[in-house]
Coordinates of C-alpha atoms in Angstrom, one line a residue:
R122 CA 12.2 -7.8 -15.9
R123 CA 11.7 -7.7 -19.6
D124 CA 9.3 -5.1 -21.0
A125 CA 6.1 -6.7 -22.3
A126 CA 5.2 -6.6 -26.0
R127 CA 1.5 -7.1 -26.5
Q128 CA -1.6 -5.5 -28.1
A129 CA -3.8 -3.2 -26.0
D130 CA -6.2 -6.1 -25.5
G131 CA -3.5 -8.2 -23.9
S132 CA -3.0 -10.6 -26.9
P133 CA 0.2 -10.8 -29.0
G134 CA 0.0 -9.4 -32.5
R135 CA 1.8 -7.7 -35.4
H136 CA 1.2 -4.2 -33.9
A137 CA 2.4 -5.0 -30.4
V138 CA 2.2 -2.5 -27.6
I139 CA 5.3 -2.4 -25.4
Y140 CA 4.7 -1.6 -21.7
H141 CA 7.9 -0.2 -20.2
L142 CA 7.2 -1.5 -16.8
H143 CA 8.5 -4.0 -14.2
N144 CA 7.0 -7.4 -15.1
P145 CA 3.5 -6.2 -16.1
N146 CA 0.5 -8.4 -16.2
E147 CA -0.1 -7.9 -19.9
A148 CA -3.7 -9.2 -20.2
T149 CA -4.8 -7.2 -17.1
M150 CA -3.2 -4.1 -18.7
G151 CA -5.4 -4.6 -21.7
R152 CA -8.5 -5.1 -19.6
F153 CA -7.8 -1.9 -17.7
A154 CA -7.4 0.1 -20.9
R155 CA -10.8 -1.2 -22.1
N156 CA -12.8 -1.3 -18.9
R157 CA -16.0 0.9 -19.2
E158 CA -16.3 1.6 -15.5
W159 CA -12.8 3.1 -15.4
R160 CA -12.5 4.6 -18.8
A161 CA -12.2 8.4 -19.0
R162 CA -12.3 8.8 -15.3
P163 CA -9.7 10.0 -12.8
F164 CA -8.1 7.3 -10.7
W165 CA -5.2 6.8 -8.3
M166 CA -2.4 4.2 -8.8
L167 CA -1.0 2.5 -5.7
N168 CA 2.7 1.6 -6.1
T169 CA 4.6 -0.5 -3.6
F170 CA 8.3 -1.0 -4.2
R171 CA 11.0 -3.5 -3.1
Y172 CA 14.4 -2.4 -4.3
L173 CA 17.5 -4.5 -5.0
P174 CA 20.2 -4.2 -2.3
G175 CA 23.4 -2.1 -2.8
D176 CA 24.5 1.4 -3.5
A177 CA 24.2 1.0 -7.3
A178 CA 20.5 0.0 -6.9
T179 CA 19.9 3.0 -4.6
Q180 CA 21.4 5.4 -7.1
A181 CA 19.4 3.9 -9.9
A182 CA 16.2 4.2 -7.9
R183 CA 16.9 7.9 -7.2
S184 CA 17.6 8.5 -10.9
Y185 CA 14.4 6.7 -11.9
G186 CA 12.4 8.8 -9.4
R187 CA 13.7 12.0 -10.8
Q188 CA 12.9 11.0 -14.3
M189 CA 9.4 9.8 -13.4
R190 CA 8.4 13.2 -11.9
S191 CA 8.8 14.8 -15.4
I192 CA 7.2 11.9 -17.2
L193 CA 4.1 11.9 -14.9
A194 CA 3.7 15.7 -15.4
G195 CA 3.8 15.1 -19.2
V196 CA 0.5 13.1 -19.0
G197 CA -1.2 15.3 -16.4
A198 CA -0.4 12.9 -13.5
H199 CA 1.0 13.8 -10.1
V200 CA 2.0 12.2 -6.8
V201 CA -0.5 12.5 -4.0
M202 CA 1.3 10.4 -1.4
Q203 CA 4.9 9.4 -1.3
A204 CA 6.4 7.2 1.4
P205 CA 10.1 6.6 0.9
V206 CA 10.2 5.0 4.3
A207 CA 8.1 1.9 4.6
R208 CA 8.3 -1.6 6.1
T209 CA 6.0 -4.6 6.0
A210 CA 4.6 -5.3 9.4
I211 CA 2.2 -8.1 8.4
G212 CA 2.5 -10.1 5.2
D213 CA 5.0 -12.1 3.1
R214 CA 6.4 -9.3 0.9
D215 CA 9.0 -6.9 2.3
W216 CA 8.1 -3.6 0.8
G217 CA 10.5 -0.6 1.3
A218 CA 8.6 2.3 -0.2
A219 CA 5.1 3.2 -1.5
A220 CA 3.3 6.0 -3.4
L221 CA -0.1 7.0 -4.7
V222 CA -0.2 8.7 -8.1
A223 CA -3.2 10.5 -9.5
Y224 CA -3.9 10.1 -13.2
P225 CA -6.6 11.9 -15.2
D226 CA -7.8 8.7 -16.8
P227 CA -6.5 5.2 -17.8
E228 CA -5.7 6.6 -21.3
A229 CA -3.1 8.9 -19.7
F230 CA -1.6 5.9 -17.8
H231 CA -1.5 3.9 -21.1
T232 CA 0.3 6.8 -22.8
M233 CA 2.8 7.0 -20.1
A234 CA 3.4 3.2 -19.8
T235 CA 4.1 2.9 -23.6
S236 CA 6.1 6.2 -24.0
T237 CA 9.6 6.5 -25.3
A238 CA 10.3 8.7 -22.3
L239 CA 9.5 5.7 -20.0
A240 CA 11.5 3.4 -22.2
D241 CA 14.5 5.6 -21.6
T242 CA 14.3 4.8 -17.9
S243 CA 14.5 1.0 -18.4
R244 CA 18.1 0.8 -17.4
D245 CA 17.5 2.4 -14.0
R246 CA 14.3 0.5 -13.5
I247 CA 16.0 -2.9 -14.1
A248 CA 18.9 -1.9 -11.9
S249 CA 16.7 -0.9 -9.0
F250 CA 13.5 -2.9 -8.8
A251 CA 13.2 -6.3 -7.2
D252 CA 9.4 -6.4 -6.8
Q253 CA 6.4 -4.2 -7.1
Y254 CA 2.6 -3.9 -6.8
L255 CA 0.8 -1.6 -9.2
I256 CA -2.9 -1.3 -8.3
P257 CA -5.5 1.1 -9.7
V258 CA -7.8 2.4 -7.0
S259 CA -10.5 5.0 -6.7
P260 CA -9.3 8.5 -6.0
G261 CA -9.8 10.7 -2.9
F262 CA -8.8 10.7 0.7
I263 CA -11.5 10.3 3.3
P264 CA -13.5 13.6 3.4
G265 CA -12.3 15.7 6.3
Y266 CA -9.0 13.9 6.8
A267 CA -6.2 16.3 7.5
P268 CA -2.7 14.9 8.2
D269 CA -1.8 17.8 10.5
A270 CA -5.0 17.8 12.5
P271 CA -4.4 17.3 16.3
V272 CA -5.3 13.9 17.7
H273 CA -6.2 13.4 21.3
P274 CA -6.2 9.6 22.2
R275 CA -8.2 8.8 25.2
A276 CA -6.4 5.6 26.1
D277 CA -3.1 5.4 28.0
I278 CA -0.4 4.7 25.4
R279 CA 2.4 2.5 26.4
T280 CA 5.9 2.4 25.0
W281 CA 6.8 -0.9 23.5
Y282 CA 10.1 -2.9 23.8
R283 CA 11.2 -6.3 22.6
A284 CA 10.5 -7.8 26.0
S285 CA 6.9 -6.5 26.2
L286 CA 6.2 -7.7 22.7
E287 CA 7.2 -11.2 23.7
T288 CA 5.3 -11.3 27.0
T289 CA 2.1 -9.1 26.5
P290 CA -0.9 -10.6 24.6
N291 CA -1.5 -8.6 21.4
A292 CA -3.9 -9.3 18.6
F293 CA -1.3 -8.2 16.0
I294 CA 1.3 -10.6 17.2
G295 CA 1.1 -14.4 16.6
D296 CA 1.6 -17.0 13.9
H297 CA -1.6 -16.4 11.9
H298 CA -1.2 -14.8 8.5
T299 CA -3.1 -11.7 9.8
Q300 CA -0.4 -11.3 12.5
M301 CA 3.3 -10.6 12.8
S302 CA 5.9 -12.3 14.9
A303 CA 7.3 -10.5 17.9
G304 CA 10.6 -10.4 16.1
R305 CA 9.1 -8.6 13.1
A306 CA 7.4 -6.1 15.5
A307 CA 10.7 -5.5 17.3
A308 CA 12.5 -5.0 13.9
L309 CA 9.9 -2.3 13.1
L310 CA 10.6 -0.6 16.4
D311 CA 14.3 -0.8 15.9
D312 CA 14.3 0.5 12.3
P313 CA 16.4 3.7 12.4
R314 CA 14.5 5.1 9.3
F315 CA 11.3 5.5 11.4
D316 CA 10.7 8.3 13.9
H317 CA 8.5 6.6 16.5
T318 CA 7.5 10.0 18.0
Q319 CA 5.8 10.8 14.6
P320 CA 2.6 9.6 12.9
V321 CA 2.7 6.3 11.1
W322 CA 0.3 5.1 8.3
M323 CA -0.6 1.5 8.0
L324 CA -1.3 0.5 4.4
N325 CA -3.8 -2.4 4.4
L326 CA -4.1 -4.7 1.4
L327 CA -7.1 -6.9 1.9
K328 CA -8.3 -10.1 0.3
Y329 CA -11.6 -11.3 1.8
T330 CA -12.4 -14.9 2.7
G331 CA -14.4 -16.3 -0.2
G332 CA -14.4 -12.8 -1.8
D333 CA -17.1 -11.7 0.7
S334 CA -16.4 -8.7 2.9
A335 CA -19.2 -9.3 5.4
Q336 CA -17.1 -10.8 8.2
H337 CA -14.4 -8.1 7.9
D338 CA -17.1 -5.4 7.6
A339 CA -18.5 -6.6 10.9
Y340 CA -15.0 -6.4 12.5
V341 CA -14.6 -2.8 11.3
A342 CA -18.0 -1.9 12.6
A343 CA -17.2 -3.4 16.0
G344 CA -14.0 -1.3 16.5
G345 CA -11.8 -0.5 13.6
Q346 CA -13.4 2.9 12.7
S347 CA -15.5 3.4 15.9
F348 CA -15.0 4.6 19.4
L349 CA -12.6 1.8 20.2
G350 CA -10.2 2.7 17.4
R351 CA -10.4 6.5 18.1
Q352 CA -9.3 5.9 21.7
F353 CA -5.9 5.1 20.3
G354 CA -5.8 8.0 17.7
L355 CA -6.8 5.8 14.8
R356 CA -7.9 7.9 11.7
V357 CA -8.8 6.4 8.3
A358 CA -7.0 8.4 5.7
Y359 CA -8.1 6.4 2.7
S360 CA -10.5 3.6 1.9
A361 CA -10.9 2.4 -1.7
R362 CA -14.4 2.5 -3.1
A363 CA -13.1 0.5 -6.1
T364 CA -10.0 -1.6 -6.7
F365 CA -9.0 -3.0 -10.1
P366 CA -6.9 -6.2 -10.4
T367 CA -3.2 -5.6 -10.0
L368 CA -1.3 -4.5 -13.1
I369 CA 1.9 -5.7 -11.6
G370 CA 2.0 -8.4 -8.9
D371 CA 0.5 -11.8 -8.3
I372 CA -2.4 -11.0 -6.0
D373 CA -5.6 -9.3 -6.9
W374 CA -6.5 -7.5 -3.7
D375 CA -10.2 -6.9 -2.9
S376 CA -9.6 -3.6 -1.1
V377 CA -7.0 -1.1 -0.1
A378 CA -7.1 1.2 3.0
M379 CA -4.7 3.5 4.8
V380 CA -5.0 4.1 8.5
A381 CA -3.1 6.7 10.4
Y382 CA -1.9 6.5 14.0
P383 CA 0.0 9.0 16.1
S384 CA 2.8 6.5 16.4
V385 CA 3.5 2.8 16.0
H386 CA 3.2 2.6 19.8
H387 CA -0.5 3.7 19.5
F388 CA -1.0 0.9 17.0
L389 CA 0.6 -1.8 19.2
T390 CA -1.3 -0.5 22.3
M391 CA -4.6 -0.8 20.5
G392 CA -3.6 -4.4 19.6
A393 CA -3.1 -5.2 23.2
H394 CA -6.4 -3.8 24.5
P395 CA -8.8 -6.6 25.7
D396 CA -11.7 -5.2 23.7
Y397 CA -9.6 -5.2 20.5
I398 CA -8.4 -8.7 21.2
R399 CA -12.0 -9.8 21.6
I400 CA -13.1 -8.4 18.2
H401 CA -10.0 -9.5 16.3
R402 CA -11.5 -12.9 15.6
G403 CA -13.6 -11.1 12.9
R404 CA -10.4 -10.0 11.2
I405 CA -8.9 -13.4 11.3
E406 CA -12.0 -15.1 9.9
G407 CA -12.7 -12.4 7.4
L408 CA -9.4 -12.2 5.6
E409 CA -8.0 -14.9 3.3
R410 CA -4.8 -12.9 2.9
T411 CA -3.6 -9.5 4.0
S412 CA -0.6 -7.2 4.2
I413 CA 0.0 -4.3 6.4
V414 CA 2.8 -1.9 5.5
A415 CA 4.0 0.7 8.0
M416 CA 4.8 4.0 6.3
Q417 CA 5.8 7.6 7.2
P418 CA 4.8 9.6 4.1
R419 CA 6.8 12.8 3.3
V420 CA 4.3 14.0 0.7
V421 CA 0.5 14.1 1.1
K422 CA -1.5 16.2 -1.2
L423 CA -5.2 16.4 -0.3

């Protein structure tokens, strides 16, 4: 959890730059600061968080969050999506919260990451963070997306329980890395932090097989964003046009997307539909690695 002392180009030197962040990938930080395609352009930063257990860590996380609001404002940045309630449905990292932060440009992020103000939060950051992803992505929700717009699913939506999860075929449940166990699905349904009468966002982190999106694109065209998905109230809230290698974390994801459903029951009902089970093979074959994080955002600024 040490802050990293490096030059802006990622190499050590006499005039080292200190990034006051949780285990930053120093060389990638330097590449992001220099990258011509991202330089001087607005971008969003995806944050996923796993916090240390205990009351002290919870208090430290709250203190860190309060300080960050002021620090972000100081560089012209602001939160566009905040999900203090999150839970990994599929994947090997148990994320507990997520956020999207809009920055005016990478220079503003660099100023923030190396600032004295952020250094002053180090005690709270170290006391609260267990793990994090920090991923620059292109800005902007899907045109026309409105969180409060009415949704009218055409399919019959069933209510899911532990017994039905274990006995009903479902494309999202199994032992493949693109699936979750019935126990993990039941834990999501039983999580008291979630209101399962309310919408849920599924944050998708995608790493394509062989770095080629063709197979996954075919799966999406077959149902993910078409009539099949809309039968269950699926709406794509965000799909990254560009994704930079992660500044914090050990996986460079190829793409990031956020898909909204009226509830987790709509998501599971879609997974059990025979037509979705049929096309799911394209998702299995098209993804080398993936993570789906269920979230109920409290802040969404379009």
